[in-house]
mmCIF file of C-alpha atoms in Angstrom:
data_model
loop_
_atom_site.group_PDB
_atom_site.id
_atom_site.type_symbol
_atom_site.label_atom_id
_atom_site.label_comp_id
_atom_site.label_asym_id
_atom_site.label_seq_id
_atom_site.Cartn_x
_atom_site.Cartn_y
_atom_site.Cartn_z
ATOM 1 C CA GLU A 1 49.352 60.427 159.547
ATOM 2 C CA VAL A 2 49.831 61.500 155.945
ATOM 3 C CA GLN A 3 46.602 62.417 154.201
ATOM 4 C CA LEU A 4 46.097 63.425 150.587
ATOM 5 C CA VAL A 5 42.557 64.369 149.622
ATOM 6 C CA GLU A 6 41.879 64.979 145.952
ATOM 7 C CA SER A 7 38.846 66.883 144.732
ATOM 8 C CA GLY A 8 37.507 68.869 141.811
ATOM 9 C CA GLY A 9 36.848 66.125 139.304
ATOM 10 C CA GLY A 10 33.626 65.701 137.400
ATOM 11 C CA LEU A 11 31.960 65.235 134.050
ATOM 12 C CA VAL A 12 32.981 67.716 131.397
ATOM 13 C CA GLN A 13 32.509 68.012 127.659
ATOM 14 C CA PRO A 14 35.441 67.769 125.264
ATOM 15 C CA GLY A 15 37.258 71.061 125.172
ATOM 16 C CA GLY A 16 36.211 71.903 128.699
ATOM 17 C CA SER A 17 38.221 72.671 131.809
ATOM 18 C CA LEU A 18 38.491 71.538 135.393
ATOM 19 C CA ARG A 19 40.642 72.453 138.359
ATOM 20 C CA LEU A 20 41.743 69.656 140.626
ATOM 21 C CA SER A 21 42.893 70.169 144.197
ATOM 22 C CA CYS A 22 44.886 68.016 146.563
ATOM 23 C CA ALA A 23 44.702 68.921 150.242
ATOM 24 C CA ALA A 24 47.733 67.604 152.097
ATOM 25 C CA SER A 25 48.266 67.040 155.804
ATOM 26 C CA GLY A 26 50.455 65.031 158.137
ATOM 27 C CA PHE A 27 53.782 66.100 156.668
ATOM 28 C CA THR A 28 55.759 69.268 155.941
ATOM 29 C CA PHE A 29 54.163 70.100 152.620
ATOM 30 C CA ASN A 30 56.523 72.910 151.648
ATOM 31 C CA ARG A 31 59.514 70.561 151.806
ATOM 32 C CA VAL A 32 58.119 67.884 149.501
ATOM 33 C CA PRO A 33 57.876 67.859 145.701
ATOM 34 C CA MET A 34 54.520 66.635 144.473
ATOM 35 C CA THR A 35 53.267 64.704 141.472
ATOM 36 C CA TRP A 36 49.919 64.209 139.797
ATOM 37 C CA VAL A 37 49.277 60.809 138.285
ATOM 38 C CA ARG A 38 46.234 59.290 136.627
ATOM 39 C CA GLN A 39 44.765 55.907 135.861
ATOM 40 C CA ALA A 40 42.420 55.362 132.959
ATOM 41 C CA PRO A 41 39.943 52.483 133.092
ATOM 42 C CA GLY A 42 41.724 49.190 132.618
ATOM 43 C CA LYS A 43 45.162 50.771 132.437
ATOM 44 C CA GLY A 44 48.065 51.396 134.766
ATOM 45 C CA LEU A 45 49.157 54.568 136.474
ATOM 46 C CA VAL A 46 50.837 57.218 134.373
ATOM 47 C CA TRP A 47 52.429 60.398 135.578
ATOM 48 C CA VAL A 48 50.898 63.659 134.494
ATOM 49 C CA SER A 49 52.752 66.506 136.137
ATOM 50 C CA ALA A 50 55.199 67.256 138.926
ATOM 51 C CA ILE A 51 56.264 70.343 140.805
ATOM 52 C CA ASP A 52 59.178 71.156 143.074
ATOM 53 C CA THR A 53 58.860 72.410 146.627
ATOM 54 C CA ASP A 54 58.359 76.106 145.870
ATOM 55 C CA GLY A 55 56.713 75.817 142.471
ATOM 56 C CA ALA A 56 59.680 77.195 140.585
ATOM 57 C CA SER A 57 60.097 74.055 138.500
ATOM 58 C CA THR A 58 57.278 72.120 136.876
ATOM 59 C CA TYR A 59 57.223 69.036 134.694
ATOM 60 C CA TYR A 60 54.630 67.655 132.314
ATOM 61 C CA ALA A 61 54.054 64.475 130.416
ATOM 62 C CA ASP A 62 54.032 65.077 126.661
ATOM 63 C CA SER A 63 50.372 64.113 126.499
ATOM 64 C CA VAL A 64 49.305 67.070 128.654
ATOM 65 C CA LYS A 65 51.968 69.667 127.931
ATOM 66 C CA GLY A 66 50.420 72.977 126.969
ATOM 67 C CA ARG A 67 46.999 71.971 128.305
ATOM 68 C CA PHE A 68 47.539 71.278 132.012
ATOM 69 C CA THR A 69 49.131 73.543 134.605
ATOM 70 C CA VAL A 70 50.358 72.416 138.001
ATOM 71 C CA SER A 71 50.704 74.792 140.932
ATOM 72 C CA ARG A 72 50.826 74.753 144.693
ATOM 73 C CA ASP A 73 49.940 77.002 147.596
ATOM 74 C CA ASN A 74 52.285 76.118 150.444
ATOM 75 C CA ALA A 75 50.423 78.403 152.826
ATOM 76 C CA LYS A 76 47.311 76.294 152.289
ATOM 77 C CA ASN A 77 49.082 72.937 151.977
ATOM 78 C CA THR A 78 47.322 72.449 148.677
ATOM 79 C CA LEU A 79 48.377 71.225 145.263
ATOM 80 C CA TYR A 80 46.431 72.118 142.132
ATOM 81 C CA LEU A 81 46.113 70.912 138.568
ATOM 82 C CA GLN A 82 44.362 73.084 136.007
ATOM 83 C CA LEU A 83 43.065 70.979 133.139
ATOM 84 C CA ASN A 84 42.224 72.774 129.898
ATOM 85 C CA SER A 85 41.248 71.597 126.427
ATOM 86 C CA LEU A 86 40.183 68.276 127.818
ATOM 87 C CA GLY A 87 39.753 65.327 125.521
ATOM 88 C CA THR A 88 38.239 61.896 125.986
ATOM 89 C CA GLU A 89 41.758 60.532 126.436
ATOM 90 C CA ASP A 90 41.996 62.490 129.675
ATOM 91 C CA THR A 91 39.245 60.432 131.276
ATOM 92 C CA ALA A 92 40.830 58.842 134.349
ATOM 93 C CA MET A 93 41.062 58.801 138.103
ATOM 94 C CA TYR A 94 43.535 61.454 139.162
ATOM 95 C CA TYR A 95 45.744 61.142 142.238
ATOM 96 C CA CYS A 96 48.333 63.328 143.884
ATOM 97 C CA ALA A 97 51.441 61.863 145.436
ATOM 98 C CA GLN A 98 54.327 62.972 147.597
ATOM 99 C CA GLY A 99 57.659 63.170 145.853
ATOM 100 C CA TYR A 100 58.756 62.870 142.257
ATOM 101 C CA TRP A 101 57.134 60.076 140.271
ATOM 102 C CA ASN A 102 57.705 61.647 136.881
ATOM 103 C CA SER A 103 59.082 58.728 134.953
ATOM 104 C CA ASP A 104 57.358 55.845 133.201
ATOM 105 C CA TYR A 105 59.194 53.382 135.406
ATOM 106 C CA ALA A 106 58.915 55.133 138.769
ATOM 107 C CA VAL A 107 55.166 55.566 138.517
ATOM 108 C CA THR A 108 54.689 51.819 138.228
ATOM 109 C CA LEU A 109 55.974 51.532 141.792
ATOM 110 C CA LEU A 110 53.560 54.101 143.208
ATOM 111 C CA ARG A 111 50.659 53.103 145.422
ATOM 112 C CA PRO A 112 48.396 56.162 145.684
ATOM 113 C CA GLN A 113 47.440 57.119 149.204
ATOM 114 C CA GLY A 114 44.356 59.185 148.454
ATOM 115 C CA GLN A 115 40.988 58.184 147.067
ATOM 116 C CA GLY A 116 41.521 60.117 143.857
ATOM 117 C CA THR A 117 39.121 62.306 141.938
ATOM 118 C CA GLN A 118 37.386 61.097 138.797
ATOM 119 C CA VAL A 119 37.586 63.125 135.602
ATOM 120 C CA THR A 120 35.231 62.040 132.836
ATOM 121 C CA VAL A 121 35.339 63.757 129.472
ATOM 122 C CA SER A 122 32.323 62.969 127.351
ATOM 123 C CA SER A 123 29.815 64.652 125.108
#
């Protein structure tokens, strides 16, 4: 059974940082690209970042480029997202997903499997 367990969210002040984790099990993690997506209150899913199987190639939405960094540790079956310079617009539930969902259209078809981790940016 595929399991994706996100963690690391929380309440942070504007300008702060967080590191999200996604623990994966039930599939061959090192053979699957991964994507982070998020959903702000009252809005649909949007993709945030994606990474290929060995971490050599990474992709970012324009809204987070230069502030977020995606990485993975295949030995630990874990995906990460480092969030820096957070702003109130980053407040959302964050999910990880198997595969590439890094297009505005593709992400609308995604049904997240995990419970997500809440990031709230507020002073």
